[in-house]
Amino acid sequence: MKSYEIAGAKIEVEDRGRGLPVLFVHGFPLDHSMWQAQVDVLSQNFRTIAPDLRGFGASSPSSGTVTMRQFADDLVALLDCLKVTEPVVLCGLSMGGYVAWQFWRHHASRLRALVLCDTKASADTAEAVAGRHKLAAAVIATGHGAARDAMLPKLFSRNTPVAKPELIERTKMMIARAQPESIAAALRGMAERPDATPWLSEIRIPTLVVVGQEDAITTLDEMRGMAAKIAGAELVVVPEAGHMAPLEQPEVVTPAIASFLNCCSA
Ligand code: MLT
């Protein structure tokens, strides 16, 4: 891992390989290691850049509210530190997708293409906002276990806990690495993110949309609707996967991303 000071935080990043830069942005409340299967394969042909967002993994803890815009701005500063001037392919999962909308909106010249995994464009409903604040308070009061218990039952397909129990353990370990204040800060940031739906028809870069068929958080229907609004977007539906499709079915997701990247770099 490399480490950089960015806007008052230490940001850790795994930077491997050479070629077209691909920036992997993890979901909530995880870290860069959720992309390990993709990075191991894709770094043979591309430059894979997989940071821990501020507050997560080995990066500095955060507090208050961390907006999706702040995460996106951190990523651009990180690319500057890594001397990546060429536009990147941003591959984000869920919260990573919320960051992708901000990256597209505010740093379009740094973006070549999008891979949107198990995410959505819509903002939170009032009920979802209330749920985020309630969970933030619970995490502050009782620790990261409150986030683990809220998230784990929703993350995987029915079969994954039986067929691949090690993934549940890996996910628990990722969540345990985040400090309660950092988890709460990201929850508050997600609660105030804007609706990106009106932007979808303005996106004019190659876009791959990936969704686990059993995703309970960002459903197939929702993602199909989102993909339909982005001109030319390709949709890949991953069988026997839930919200964590890249982790659950790397044999399907990694080749899909590889073939998309090959088209982007052609
Ligand atoms: C994620 O996986 O990043 C979260 O499910 C995002 C969310 O809570 O909206």
mmCIF file of C-alpha atoms and ligand atoms in Angstrom:
data_model
loop_
_atom_site.group_PDB
_atom_site.id
_atom_site.type_symbol
_atom_site.label_atom_id
_atom_site.label_comp_id
_atom_site.label_asym_id
_atom_site.label_seq_id
_atom_site.Cartn_x
_atom_site.Cartn_y
_atom_site.Cartn_z
ATOM 1 C CA MET A 1 0.000 0.000 0.000
ATOM 2 C CA LYS A 2 1.110 3.574 -0.686
ATOM 3 C CA SER A 3 0.099 6.383 1.637
ATOM 4 C CA TYR A 4 -0.629 10.069 0.856
ATOM 5 C CA GLU A 5 -1.746 13.117 2.860
ATOM 6 C CA ILE A 6 -4.902 14.451 1.254
ATOM 7 C CA ALA A 7 -7.007 17.282 2.705
ATOM 8 C CA GLY A 8 -6.063 16.481 6.295
ATOM 9 C CA ALA A 9 -6.338 12.703 5.965
ATOM 10 C CA LYS A 10 -3.913 9.880 5.310
ATOM 11 C CA ILE A 11 -5.247 7.934 2.325
ATOM 12 C CA GLU A 12 -3.924 4.431 1.640
ATOM 13 C CA VAL A 13 -4.003 2.980 -1.848
ATOM 14 C CA GLU A 14 -3.018 -0.224 -3.596
ATOM 15 C CA ASP A 15 -1.540 0.778 -6.961
ATOM 16 C CA ARG A 16 -0.610 -2.118 -9.260
ATOM 17 C CA GLY A 17 0.124 -2.808 -12.905
ATOM 18 C CA ARG A 18 0.519 -0.579 -15.956
ATOM 19 C CA GLY A 19 -1.702 0.713 -18.715
ATOM 20 C CA LEU A 20 -5.196 2.191 -18.707
ATOM 21 C CA PRO A 21 -5.845 3.403 -15.128
ATOM 22 C CA VAL A 22 -8.838 1.803 -13.413
ATOM 23 C CA LEU A 23 -9.936 3.344 -10.118
ATOM 24 C CA PHE A 24 -11.811 0.933 -7.820
ATOM 25 C CA VAL A 25 -14.093 2.588 -5.249
ATOM 26 C CA HIS A 26 -15.400 0.358 -2.490
ATOM 27 C CA GLY A 27 -18.832 0.257 -0.881
ATOM 28 C CA PHE A 28 -19.965 1.113 2.635
ATOM 29 C CA PRO A 29 -18.580 0.308 5.218
ATOM 30 C CA LEU A 30 -15.865 -1.727 3.528
ATOM 31 C CA ASP A 31 -12.387 -1.152 2.115
ATOM 32 C CA HIS A 32 -10.293 -1.650 -1.020
ATOM 33 C CA SER A 33 -9.806 -5.368 -0.335
ATOM 34 C CA MET A 34 -13.348 -6.104 -1.554
ATOM 35 C CA TRP A 35 -11.859 -5.716 -5.073
ATOM 36 C CA GLN A 36 -9.026 -8.185 -4.508
ATOM 37 C CA ALA A 37 -10.226 -10.751 -7.065
ATOM 38 C CA GLN A 38 -10.634 -8.072 -9.751
ATOM 39 C CA VAL A 39 -7.304 -6.380 -8.950
ATOM 40 C CA ASP A 40 -5.360 -9.665 -8.974
ATOM 41 C CA VAL A 41 -6.503 -10.408 -12.532
ATOM 42 C CA LEU A 42 -6.894 -6.963 -14.082
ATOM 43 C CA SER A 43 -3.555 -5.598 -12.837
ATOM 44 C CA GLN A 44 -1.907 -7.957 -15.348
ATOM 45 C CA ASN A 45 -3.142 -5.727 -18.180
ATOM 46 C CA PHE A 46 -4.227 -2.444 -16.597
ATOM 47 C CA ARG A 47 -3.124 -0.052 -13.856
ATOM 48 C CA THR A 48 -5.438 -0.847 -10.959
ATOM 49 C CA ILE A 49 -5.785 1.822 -8.271
ATOM 50 C CA ALA A 50 -7.747 0.683 -5.231
ATOM 51 C CA PRO A 51 -7.844 3.165 -2.332
ATOM 52 C CA ASP A 52 -9.374 2.981 1.114
ATOM 53 C CA LEU A 53 -11.718 5.981 1.217
ATOM 54 C CA ARG A 54 -11.154 8.350 4.164
ATOM 55 C CA GLY A 55 -12.459 6.690 7.315
ATOM 56 C CA PHE A 56 -12.179 3.131 5.985
ATOM 57 C CA GLY A 57 -9.580 0.360 5.887
ATOM 58 C CA ALA A 58 -6.126 1.699 6.691
ATOM 59 C CA SER A 59 -6.938 5.342 5.834
ATOM 60 C CA SER A 60 -7.376 7.930 8.608
ATOM 61 C CA PRO A 61 -10.574 7.924 10.646
ATOM 62 C CA SER A 62 -13.091 10.660 9.779
ATOM 63 C CA SER A 63 -15.815 12.449 11.691
ATOM 64 C CA GLY A 64 -18.784 14.792 11.216
ATOM 65 C CA THR A 65 -20.196 14.345 7.717
ATOM 66 C CA VAL A 66 -18.180 13.082 4.770
ATOM 67 C CA THR A 67 -20.054 13.901 1.582
ATOM 68 C CA MET A 68 -19.856 11.915 -1.632
ATOM 69 C CA ARG A 69 -18.300 15.038 -3.163
ATOM 70 C CA GLN A 70 -15.512 14.974 -0.546
ATOM 71 C CA PHE A 71 -14.750 11.364 -1.427
ATOM 72 C CA ALA A 72 -14.673 12.252 -5.144
ATOM 73 C CA ASP A 73 -12.391 15.250 -4.526
ATOM 74 C CA ASP A 74 -10.073 13.017 -2.449
ATOM 75 C CA LEU A 75 -9.858 10.593 -5.360
ATOM 76 C CA VAL A 76 -8.832 13.317 -7.803
ATOM 77 C CA ALA A 77 -6.174 14.535 -5.346
ATOM 78 C CA LEU A 78 -5.005 10.940 -5.008
ATOM 79 C CA LEU A 79 -4.692 10.596 -8.789
ATOM 80 C CA ASP A 80 -2.592 13.773 -8.750
ATOM 81 C CA CYS A 81 -0.326 12.248 -6.066
ATOM 82 C CA LEU A 82 0.014 9.124 -8.214
ATOM 83 C CA LYS A 83 0.732 11.329 -11.257
ATOM 84 C CA VAL A 84 -2.186 9.839 -13.169
ATOM 85 C CA THR A 85 -3.100 12.506 -15.706
ATOM 86 C CA GLU A 86 -4.854 10.236 -18.187
ATOM 87 C CA PRO A 87 -8.647 9.956 -17.660
ATOM 88 C CA VAL A 88 -9.524 6.883 -15.579
ATOM 89 C CA VAL A 89 -12.177 4.225 -15.711
ATOM 90 C CA LEU A 90 -14.005 4.516 -12.379
ATOM 91 C CA CYS A 91 -15.414 1.244 -11.070
ATOM 92 C CA GLY A 92 -17.588 1.825 -7.999
ATOM 93 C CA LEU A 93 -19.819 -0.415 -5.931
ATOM 94 C CA SER A 94 -22.886 1.011 -4.209
ATOM 95 C CA MET A 95 -21.525 3.956 -2.166
ATOM 96 C CA GLY A 96 -18.655 3.843 -4.670
ATOM 97 C CA GLY A 97 -21.297 4.503 -7.325
ATOM 98 C CA TYR A 98 -22.638 7.490 -5.370
ATOM 99 C CA VAL A 99 -19.050 8.793 -5.421
ATOM 100 C CA ALA A 100 -18.897 8.092 -9.170
ATOM 101 C CA TRP A 101 -21.828 10.469 -9.842
ATOM 102 C CA GLN A 102 -19.936 13.258 -8.050
ATOM 103 C CA PHE A 103 -16.725 12.415 -9.889
ATOM 104 C CA TRP A 104 -18.587 12.582 -13.220
ATOM 105 C CA ARG A 105 -20.315 15.836 -12.254
ATOM 106 C CA HIS A 106 -17.281 17.714 -10.939
ATOM 107 C CA HIS A 107 -14.245 16.070 -12.538
ATOM 108 C CA ALA A 108 -15.489 14.949 -15.960
ATOM 109 C CA SER A 109 -12.166 15.638 -17.664
ATOM 110 C CA ARG A 110 -10.538 12.976 -15.439
ATOM 111 C CA LEU A 111 -13.076 10.297 -16.389
ATOM 112 C CA ARG A 112 -12.926 8.006 -19.399
ATOM 113 C CA ALA A 113 -15.613 5.428 -18.574
ATOM 114 C CA LEU A 114 -17.791 4.113 -15.744
ATOM 115 C CA VAL A 115 -18.381 0.693 -14.250
ATOM 116 C CA LEU A 116 -21.341 0.929 -11.880
ATOM 117 C CA CYS A 117 -21.801 -2.133 -9.670
ATOM 118 C CA ASP A 118 -24.848 -2.641 -7.453
ATOM 119 C CA THR A 119 -25.604 1.039 -7.015
ATOM 120 C CA LYS A 120 -28.355 3.555 -7.677
ATOM 121 C CA ALA A 121 -28.807 7.104 -8.863
ATOM 122 C CA SER A 122 -31.758 8.082 -6.685
ATOM 123 C CA ALA A 123 -31.373 10.006 -3.427
ATOM 124 C CA ASP A 124 -32.553 8.604 -0.095
ATOM 125 C CA THR A 125 -36.232 8.789 0.792
ATOM 126 C CA ALA A 126 -37.135 10.613 4.020
ATOM 127 C CA GLU A 127 -37.496 7.222 5.656
ATOM 128 C CA ALA A 128 -34.042 6.117 4.471
ATOM 129 C CA VAL A 129 -32.502 9.377 5.744
ATOM 130 C CA ALA A 130 -34.063 8.777 9.160
ATOM 131 C CA GLY A 131 -32.729 5.205 9.096
ATOM 132 C CA ARG A 132 -29.199 6.429 8.333
ATOM 133 C CA HIS A 133 -29.238 8.874 11.252
ATOM 134 C CA LYS A 134 -30.619 6.203 13.557
ATOM 135 C CA LEU A 135 -27.885 3.776 12.505
ATOM 136 C CA ALA A 136 -25.210 6.494 12.881
ATOM 137 C CA ALA A 137 -26.377 7.104 16.463
ATOM 138 C CA ALA A 138 -26.377 3.352 17.189
ATOM 139 C CA VAL A 139 -22.853 2.940 15.813
ATOM 140 C CA ILE A 140 -21.567 5.831 17.916
ATOM 141 C CA ALA A 141 -23.281 4.404 20.996
ATOM 142 C CA THR A 142 -22.393 0.733 20.594
ATOM 143 C CA GLY A 143 -19.625 0.404 17.975
ATOM 144 C CA HIS A 144 -19.210 -0.952 14.463
ATOM 145 C CA GLY A 145 -21.231 -4.076 15.325
ATOM 146 C CA ALA A 146 -24.421 -2.086 14.803
ATOM 147 C CA ALA A 147 -23.421 -1.415 11.173
ATOM 148 C CA ARG A 148 -22.314 -5.014 10.682
ATOM 149 C CA ASP A 149 -25.638 -6.326 11.995
ATOM 150 C CA ALA A 150 -27.624 -3.875 9.863
ATOM 151 C CA MET A 151 -25.690 -4.523 6.655
ATOM 152 C CA LEU A 152 -24.695 -8.201 6.608
ATOM 153 C CA PRO A 153 -28.180 -9.699 6.179
ATOM 154 C CA LYS A 154 -28.705 -7.520 3.074
ATOM 155 C CA LEU A 155 -25.378 -7.918 1.307
ATOM 156 C CA PHE A 156 -25.325 -11.458 -0.086
ATOM 157 C CA SER A 157 -27.398 -13.810 -2.197
ATOM 158 C CA ARG A 158 -29.288 -16.623 -0.448
ATOM 159 C CA ASN A 159 -26.629 -19.151 -1.399
ATOM 160 C CA THR A 160 -23.449 -17.221 -0.608
ATOM 161 C CA PRO A 161 -23.352 -17.785 3.192
ATOM 162 C CA VAL A 162 -23.622 -21.537 2.563
ATOM 163 C CA ALA A 163 -21.411 -21.853 -0.521
ATOM 164 C CA LYS A 164 -18.780 -19.239 0.387
ATOM 165 C CA PRO A 165 -18.849 -18.609 4.159
ATOM 166 C CA GLU A 166 -15.333 -17.164 4.009
ATOM 167 C CA LEU A 167 -16.766 -14.110 2.208
ATOM 168 C CA ILE A 168 -18.957 -13.324 5.189
ATOM 169 C CA GLU A 169 -15.898 -13.499 7.456
ATOM 170 C CA ARG A 170 -13.883 -11.274 5.129
ATOM 171 C CA THR A 171 -16.704 -8.748 5.068
ATOM 172 C CA LYS A 172 -16.984 -8.738 8.865
ATOM 173 C CA MET A 173 -13.255 -8.052 9.077
ATOM 174 C CA MET A 174 -13.532 -5.128 6.658
ATOM 175 C CA ILE A 175 -16.363 -3.606 8.697
ATOM 176 C CA ALA A 176 -14.407 -4.124 11.941
ATOM 177 C CA ARG A 177 -11.538 -2.009 10.550
ATOM 178 C CA ALA A 178 -13.742 1.126 10.366
ATOM 179 C CA GLN A 179 -14.063 3.405 13.396
ATOM 180 C CA PRO A 180 -17.614 4.186 14.597
ATOM 181 C CA GLU A 181 -17.195 7.942 13.918
ATOM 182 C CA SER A 182 -16.082 7.178 10.362
ATOM 183 C CA ILE A 183 -19.036 4.891 9.716
ATOM 184 C CA ALA A 184 -21.396 7.558 11.056
ATOM 185 C CA ALA A 185 -19.733 10.251 8.920
ATOM 186 C CA ALA A 186 -20.294 8.266 5.718
ATOM 187 C CA LEU A 187 -23.894 7.490 6.722
ATOM 188 C CA ARG A 188 -24.554 11.220 7.157
ATOM 189 C CA GLY A 189 -22.884 11.912 3.802
ATOM 190 C CA MET A 190 -24.994 9.314 2.002
ATOM 191 C CA ALA A 191 -28.129 10.721 3.640
ATOM 192 C CA GLU A 192 -27.508 14.126 2.097
ATOM 193 C CA ARG A 193 -26.403 13.015 -1.363
ATOM 194 C CA PRO A 194 -28.383 14.540 -4.245
ATOM 195 C CA ASP A 195 -30.541 12.669 -6.722
ATOM 196 C CA ALA A 196 -28.320 11.818 -9.707
ATOM 197 C CA THR A 197 -31.211 10.538 -11.825
ATOM 198 C CA PRO A 198 -31.519 13.767 -13.883
ATOM 199 C CA TRP A 199 -27.827 13.447 -14.816
ATOM 200 C CA LEU A 200 -28.092 9.974 -16.324
ATOM 201 C CA SER A 201 -29.244 11.158 -19.758
ATOM 202 C CA GLU A 202 -26.266 13.554 -19.879
ATOM 203 C CA ILE A 203 -23.661 10.819 -19.442
ATOM 204 C CA ARG A 204 -21.787 10.414 -22.723
ATOM 205 C CA ILE A 205 -18.996 8.023 -21.791
ATOM 206 C CA PRO A 206 -18.876 4.216 -22.083
ATOM 207 C CA THR A 207 -20.734 2.709 -19.135
ATOM 208 C CA LEU A 208 -21.013 -0.836 -17.834
ATOM 209 C CA VAL A 209 -23.697 -1.593 -15.259
ATOM 210 C CA VAL A 210 -23.299 -4.750 -13.140
ATOM 211 C CA VAL A 211 -25.967 -6.080 -10.787
ATOM 212 C CA GLY A 212 -26.347 -9.221 -8.703
ATOM 213 C CA GLN A 213 -29.607 -10.893 -9.650
ATOM 214 C CA GLU A 214 -30.604 -11.120 -5.965
ATOM 215 C CA ASP A 215 -29.417 -7.659 -4.915
ATOM 216 C CA ALA A 216 -31.734 -6.602 -2.074
ATOM 217 C CA ILE A 217 -30.359 -3.062 -1.673
ATOM 218 C CA THR A 218 -30.064 -1.848 -5.274
ATOM 219 C CA THR A 219 -32.443 -4.167 -7.062
ATOM 220 C CA LEU A 220 -32.273 -5.553 -10.570
ATOM 221 C CA ASP A 221 -35.358 -3.536 -11.531
ATOM 222 C CA GLU A 222 -33.861 -0.307 -10.225
ATOM 223 C CA MET A 223 -30.529 -0.902 -11.944
ATOM 224 C CA ARG A 224 -32.162 -1.929 -15.191
ATOM 225 C CA GLY A 225 -34.091 1.367 -15.134
ATOM 226 C CA MET A 226 -30.896 3.273 -14.368
ATOM 227 C CA ALA A 227 -28.953 1.594 -17.184
ATOM 228 C CA ALA A 228 -31.770 2.340 -19.644
ATOM 229 C CA LYS A 229 -31.331 6.074 -18.988
ATOM 230 C CA ILE A 230 -27.597 6.074 -19.820
ATOM 231 C CA ALA A 231 -26.998 6.141 -23.598
ATOM 232 C CA GLY A 232 -25.333 2.933 -24.769
ATOM 233 C CA ALA A 233 -24.900 1.478 -21.276
ATOM 234 C CA GLU A 234 -24.316 -2.270 -21.162
ATOM 235 C CA LEU A 235 -26.061 -4.232 -18.385
ATOM 236 C CA VAL A 236 -24.638 -7.450 -16.922
ATOM 237 C CA VAL A 237 -26.872 -9.431 -14.547
ATOM 238 C CA VAL A 238 -24.902 -11.760 -12.273
ATOM 239 C CA PRO A 239 -26.669 -14.983 -11.228
ATOM 240 C CA GLU A 240 -26.319 -16.252 -7.650
ATOM 241 C CA ALA A 241 -25.099 -12.878 -6.447
ATOM 242 C CA GLY A 242 -26.572 -10.226 -4.207
ATOM 243 C CA HIS A 243 -25.342 -6.688 -3.504
ATOM 244 C CA MET A 244 -21.704 -7.827 -3.398
ATOM 245 C CA ALA A 245 -21.634 -9.268 -6.924
ATOM 246 C CA PRO A 246 -17.876 -8.646 -7.555
ATOM 247 C CA LEU A 247 -17.002 -10.465 -4.318
ATOM 248 C CA GLU A 248 -19.583 -13.227 -4.700
ATOM 249 C CA GLN A 249 -19.102 -14.078 -8.378
ATOM 250 C CA PRO A 250 -15.695 -12.825 -9.527
ATOM 251 C CA GLU A 251 -15.685 -15.538 -12.230
ATOM 252 C CA VAL A 252 -18.510 -13.615 -13.925
ATOM 253 C CA VAL A 253 -17.793 -10.015 -12.932
ATOM 254 C CA THR A 254 -14.043 -9.860 -13.592
ATOM 255 C CA PRO A 255 -14.228 -11.073 -17.232
ATOM 256 C CA ALA A 256 -17.166 -8.704 -17.834
ATOM 257 C CA ILE A 257 -15.084 -5.775 -16.581
ATOM 258 C CA ALA A 258 -12.012 -6.998 -18.518
ATOM 259 C CA SER A 259 -13.898 -7.133 -21.783
ATOM 260 C CA PHE A 260 -15.364 -3.654 -21.153
ATOM 261 C CA LEU A 261 -11.876 -2.291 -20.391
ATOM 262 C CA ASN A 262 -10.486 -3.874 -23.545
ATOM 263 C CA CYS A 263 -13.138 -2.035 -25.574
ATOM 264 C CA CYS A 264 -12.369 1.221 -23.704
ATOM 265 C CA SER A 265 -8.649 0.968 -24.392
ATOM 266 C CA ALA A 266 -9.041 -0.092 -28.054
HETATM 267 C C1 MLT B 1 -23.068 0.138 0.102
HETATM 268 O O1 MLT B 1 -22.980 -1.063 -0.161
HETATM 269 O O2 MLT B 1 -22.178 0.942 -0.161
HETATM 270 C C2 MLT B 1 -24.314 0.600 0.812
HETATM 271 O O3 MLT B 1 -25.295 -0.382 0.720
HETATM 272 C C3 MLT B 1 -24.817 1.892 0.263
HETATM 273 C C4 MLT B 1 -26.063 2.352 0.947
HETATM 274 O O4 MLT B 1 -26.251 2.076 2.138
HETATM 275 O O5 MLT B 1 -26.858 3.049 0.292
#
